[in-house]
Coordinates of N, CA, C and O in Angstrom, one line a residue:
M1 N 0.8 -1.2 0.0 CA 0.0 0.0 0.0 C 0.9 1.2 0.0 O 1.7 1.4 0.9
D2 N 0.7 2.1 -1.0 CA 1.5 3.3 -1.1 C 0.8 4.5 -0.4 O -0.4 4.6 -0.4
M3 N 1.6 5.3 0.2 CA 1.1 6.5 0.8 C 0.9 7.6 -0.3 O 1.7 7.9 -1.1
Q4 N -0.3 8.2 -0.2 CA -0.6 9.3 -1.1 C -0.7 10.6 -0.4 O -1.4 10.6 0.7
V5 N 0.0 11.6 -0.8 CA -0.1 12.9 -0.2 C -0.7 13.9 -1.1 O -0.4 14.1 -2.2
N6 N -1.7 14.6 -0.5 CA -2.4 15.7 -1.3 C -1.6 17.0 -1.0 O -1.7 17.5 0.1
I7 N -0.9 17.5 -2.0 CA 0.0 18.6 -1.9 C -0.8 19.9 -1.5 O -0.4 20.7 -0.7
E8 N -2.0 20.1 -2.0 CA -2.8 21.2 -1.8 C -3.3 21.3 -0.3 O -3.5 22.4 0.3
K9 N -3.4 20.2 0.4 CA -3.9 20.1 1.8 C -2.7 20.2 2.7 O -2.9 20.4 3.9
T10 N -1.5 19.9 2.3 CA -0.4 19.8 3.2 C 0.2 21.1 3.5 O 0.5 21.9 2.6
K11 N 0.3 21.5 4.8 CA 0.7 22.8 5.2 C 2.1 22.7 6.0 O 2.9 23.6 5.9
T12 N 2.3 21.6 6.7 CA 3.5 21.6 7.5 C 4.5 20.5 7.1 O 5.6 20.5 7.5
L13 N 4.0 19.5 6.4 CA 4.9 18.4 6.0 C 5.7 18.8 4.8 O 5.1 19.2 3.8
H14 N 7.0 18.6 4.9 CA 7.8 18.9 3.7 C 7.8 17.8 2.7 O 8.5 16.8 2.9
V15 N 7.0 17.9 1.7 CA 6.8 16.8 0.8 C 7.7 17.1 -0.5 O 7.8 16.2 -1.3
R16 N 8.2 18.2 -0.6 CA 9.1 18.5 -1.8 C 10.5 18.6 -1.3 O 10.8 18.8 -0.1
A17 N 11.4 18.4 -2.2 CA 12.9 18.5 -1.9 C 13.2 19.9 -1.4 O 12.8 20.9 -1.9
Q18 N 13.9 20.0 -0.3 CA 14.3 21.3 0.3 C 15.7 21.7 -0.3 O 16.6 20.9 -0.5
D19 N 15.9 23.0 -0.4 CA 17.1 23.5 -0.8 C 18.2 23.3 0.2 O 17.9 23.4 1.4
E20 N 19.4 23.0 -0.2 CA 20.5 22.8 0.7 C 20.9 24.2 1.3 O 20.9 25.2 0.6
T21 N 21.3 24.2 2.6 CA 21.7 25.4 3.2 C 23.2 25.2 3.7 O 23.6 24.1 3.9
T22 N 23.8 26.4 3.8 CA 25.2 26.3 4.4 C 25.2 26.7 5.8 O 24.2 27.3 6.3
P23 N 26.1 26.2 6.6 CA 26.2 26.6 8.0 C 26.3 28.1 8.2 O 27.0 28.8 7.4
T24 N 25.7 28.6 9.2 CA 25.7 30.1 9.5 C 27.0 30.4 10.2 O 27.4 29.8 11.1
S25 N 27.7 31.4 9.6 CA 29.0 31.9 10.3 C 28.6 32.8 11.5 O 27.5 33.3 11.6
R26 N 29.6 32.9 12.3 CA 29.4 33.8 13.5 C 29.1 35.2 13.1 O 28.3 35.9 13.6
D27 N 29.8 35.7 12.0 CA 29.6 37.1 11.6 C 28.2 37.3 11.0 O 27.5 38.3 11.3
E28 N 27.6 36.3 10.3 CA 26.3 36.4 9.8 C 25.3 36.4 11.0 O 24.3 37.1 10.9
A29 N 25.5 35.5 12.0 CA 24.6 35.5 13.1 C 24.6 36.8 13.9 O 23.6 37.3 14.3
I30 N 25.8 37.4 14.1 CA 25.9 38.7 14.8 C 25.2 39.8 14.0 O 24.5 40.6 14.5
A31 N 25.3 39.8 12.7 CA 24.7 40.8 11.8 C 23.1 40.7 11.9 O 22.4 41.7 11.7
A32 N 22.6 39.5 12.1 CA 21.2 39.3 12.2 C 20.6 39.7 13.5 O 19.4 39.9 13.6
C33 N 21.4 39.8 14.5 CA 20.9 40.2 15.9 C 20.7 41.7 15.9 O 21.7 42.5 15.8
N34 N 19.5 42.1 16.1 CA 19.1 43.6 16.2 C 19.1 44.1 17.6 O 19.1 45.3 17.8
Y35 N 19.1 43.2 18.6 CA 18.9 43.7 20.0 C 20.1 43.2 20.8 O 20.5 42.0 20.8
R36 N 20.6 44.1 21.6 CA 21.7 43.7 22.5 C 21.3 44.0 24.0 O 20.5 44.9 24.2
C37 N 21.9 43.3 24.9 CA 21.5 43.5 26.3 C 21.8 44.9 26.7 O 22.9 45.4 26.5
P38 N 20.8 45.6 27.4 CA 21.0 47.0 27.7 C 21.8 47.2 29.0 O 22.1 48.4 29.3
C39 N 22.3 46.2 29.7 CA 23.0 46.4 30.9 C 24.4 46.9 30.5 O 25.0 46.5 29.5
P40 N 25.0 47.8 31.3 CA 26.3 48.4 31.0 C 27.5 47.5 31.3 O 28.6 47.9 31.1
H41 N 27.3 46.3 31.9 CA 28.4 45.4 32.3 C 29.1 44.9 31.1 O 28.5 44.4 30.1
L42 N 30.4 44.9 31.1 CA 31.2 44.4 29.9 C 31.1 42.9 29.7 O 31.4 42.5 28.6
N43 N 30.9 42.1 30.7 CA 30.9 40.7 30.6 C 29.6 40.2 30.0 O 29.5 39.0 29.6
C44 N 28.5 41.0 29.9 CA 27.3 40.5 29.3 C 27.3 40.9 27.8 O 27.1 42.1 27.5
D45 N 27.4 39.9 26.9 CA 27.5 40.2 25.5 C 26.3 39.6 24.8 O 26.4 39.2 23.6
F46 N 25.2 39.4 25.5 CA 24.0 38.7 24.9 C 23.4 39.5 23.8 O 23.3 40.8 23.8
Q47 N 23.1 38.9 22.7 CA 22.4 39.5 21.5 C 21.2 38.6 21.1 O 21.3 37.4 21.3
S48 N 20.2 39.3 20.6 CA 19.0 38.6 20.2 C 18.4 39.1 18.9 O 18.6 40.2 18.6
V49 N 17.8 38.2 18.2 CA 17.1 38.6 16.9 C 15.8 39.3 17.2 O 15.4 40.2 16.5
T50 N 15.1 38.9 18.3 CA 13.8 39.4 18.6 C 13.8 40.3 19.8 O 14.6 40.1 20.7
K51 N 12.9 41.2 19.9 CA 12.7 42.0 21.1 C 12.3 41.2 22.3 O 12.7 41.4 23.4
R52 N 11.4 40.2 22.0 CA 10.9 39.4 23.1 C 12.1 38.6 23.7 O 12.2 38.4 24.9
G53 N 13.0 38.0 22.9 CA 14.1 37.3 23.4 C 15.0 38.2 24.3 O 15.5 37.8 25.3
M54 N 15.1 39.5 23.9 CA 15.9 40.4 24.7 C 15.3 40.7 26.0 O 15.9 40.7 27.0
K55 N 13.9 40.8 26.0 CA 13.2 41.1 27.3 C 13.4 39.9 28.2 O 13.5 40.1 29.4
I56 N 13.3 38.7 27.7 CA 13.4 37.5 28.5 C 14.8 37.4 29.1 O 15.0 37.2 30.3
H57 N 15.8 37.7 28.3 CA 17.2 37.7 28.8 C 17.4 38.8 29.9 O 18.0 38.6 30.9
A58 N 16.9 40.0 29.6 CA 17.1 41.2 30.5 C 16.5 40.9 31.9 O 17.0 41.3 32.9
D59 N 15.4 40.1 31.9 CA 14.8 39.8 33.2 C 15.6 38.8 34.0 O 15.6 38.7 35.2
R60 N 16.4 38.0 33.3 CA 17.2 36.9 33.9 C 18.7 37.2 33.9 O 19.5 36.4 34.5
C61 N 19.1 38.3 33.4 CA 20.5 38.7 33.3 C 21.1 38.7 34.7 O 20.6 39.3 35.6
E62 N 22.3 38.1 34.8 CA 22.9 38.1 36.1 C 23.4 39.5 36.6 O 23.7 39.7 37.7
W63 N 23.5 40.5 35.7 CA 23.9 41.8 36.0 C 22.7 42.8 36.2 O 22.9 44.0 36.3
R64 N 21.5 42.3 36.2 CA 20.3 43.1 36.3 C 20.2 43.9 37.6 O 19.5 45.0 37.6
D65 N 20.8 43.5 38.7 CA 20.6 44.2 39.9 C 21.8 45.0 40.3 O 22.1 45.1 41.5
E66 N 22.6 45.5 39.4 CA 23.7 46.3 39.7 C 23.3 47.8 39.9 O 22.4 48.3 39.1
F67 N 23.8 48.4 40.9 CA 23.5 49.8 41.2 C 24.7 50.7 41.3 O 25.8 50.2 41.6
E68 N 24.6 52.0 41.0 CA 25.7 52.9 41.3 C 25.4 53.6 42.6 O 24.3 54.1 42.8
V69 N 26.3 53.6 43.5 CA 26.2 54.2 44.8 C 27.0 55.5 44.9 O 28.2 55.5 44.5
G70 N 26.3 56.6 45.4 CA 27.0 57.8 45.6 C 28.0 57.8 46.7 O 29.1 58.2 46.6
S71 N 27.5 57.3 47.9 CA 28.4 57.2 49.1 C 27.8 56.1 50.0 O 26.6 55.8 50.0
I72 N 28.6 55.6 50.9 CA 28.2 54.6 51.9 C 28.1 55.3 53.2 O 29.1 55.9 53.7
A73 N 26.9 55.3 53.8 CA 26.7 56.0 55.1 C 27.0 55.2 56.3 O 27.2 55.7 57.4
G74 N 26.9 53.9 56.2 CA 27.2 53.0 57.3 C 27.2 51.5 56.9 O 26.9 51.2 55.7
H75 N 27.5 50.7 57.8 CA 27.5 49.2 57.5 C 27.2 48.5 58.8 O 27.3 49.0 59.9
R76 N 26.8 47.2 58.7 CA 26.6 46.3 59.8 C 26.8 44.9 59.4 O 26.8 44.5 58.2
G77 N 27.1 44.1 60.4 CA 27.3 42.6 60.1 C 28.8 42.3 59.9 O 29.7 43.2 59.8
P78 N 29.1 41.0 60.0 CA 30.5 40.5 59.8 C 31.0 40.8 58.4 O 30.1 41.0 57.5
T79 N 32.2 40.7 58.1 CA 32.8 41.0 56.8 C 32.3 40.0 55.8 O 32.3 40.4 54.6
V80 N 32.0 38.8 56.1 CA 31.6 37.8 55.1 C 30.1 38.0 54.7 O 29.7 37.5 53.6
A81 N 29.3 38.7 55.5 CA 27.9 39.0 55.1 C 27.6 40.4 55.5 O 26.6 40.7 56.2
R82 N 28.4 41.4 55.1 CA 28.2 42.8 55.4 C 27.0 43.4 54.7 O 26.8 43.1 53.5
Q83 N 26.3 44.2 55.3 CA 25.2 45.0 54.7 C 25.6 46.5 54.8 O 26.1 46.9 55.8
Y84 N 25.3 47.2 53.7 CA 25.7 48.6 53.7 C 24.5 49.5 53.6 O 23.5 49.2 52.9
L85 N 24.5 50.7 54.2 CA 23.5 51.7 54.0 C 24.1 52.7 53.0 O 25.2 53.4 53.3
A86 N 23.5 52.8 51.8 CA 24.0 53.6 50.8 C 23.2 54.9 50.5 O 22.0 54.8 50.6
N87 N 23.8 56.0 50.1 CA 23.2 57.2 49.7 C 23.2 57.3 48.2 O 24.2 56.8 47.5
Q88 N 22.2 58.0 47.6 CA 22.2 58.2 46.2 C 22.3 57.0 45.3 O 23.2 56.9 44.5
V89 N 21.4 56.0 45.6 CA 21.5 54.7 44.8 C 20.7 54.9 43.5 O 19.6 55.5 43.5
E90 N 21.4 54.5 42.4 CA 20.7 54.6 41.1 C 21.0 53.3 40.3 O 22.1 52.8 40.3
R91 N 19.9 52.8 39.8 CA 20.0 51.6 39.0 C 20.8 51.9 37.7 O 20.5 53.0 37.1
L92 N 21.7 51.1 37.3 CA 22.5 51.4 36.2 C 21.8 51.3 34.9 O 22.2 51.9 33.9
W93 N 20.7 50.5 34.8 CA 19.9 50.4 33.6 C 18.5 50.0 33.9 O 18.3 49.3 34.9
E94 N 17.6 50.4 33.1 CA 16.2 50.0 33.3 C 15.9 48.7 32.7 O 16.3 48.4 31.6
R95 N 15.1 47.9 33.4 CA 14.7 46.6 32.8 C 13.7 46.8 31.7 O 13.0 47.8 31.6
A96 N 13.8 45.9 30.7 CA 12.9 46.0 29.6 C 11.4 45.7 29.9 O 11.1 45.1 30.8

């Protein structure tokens, strides 16, 4: 028994021969990425093709909770778990 495929009804099954593709180079992949992580940290070099992908990364980025502190007013606790009271705290970047 042979399988018969109705081409007009087929939407997701690849029933025709597909064109061969070449592997994507790193430069081509970087050129396709329109969105970069907005955090100012130099170690985060995440890039994304879609805005949604960038928002997902920005919410999970390990550098998302970095702040710039104007001055330290005080501290408490041992040196291994010290807590600081800071003045003029400013988030370095806004979450997406």
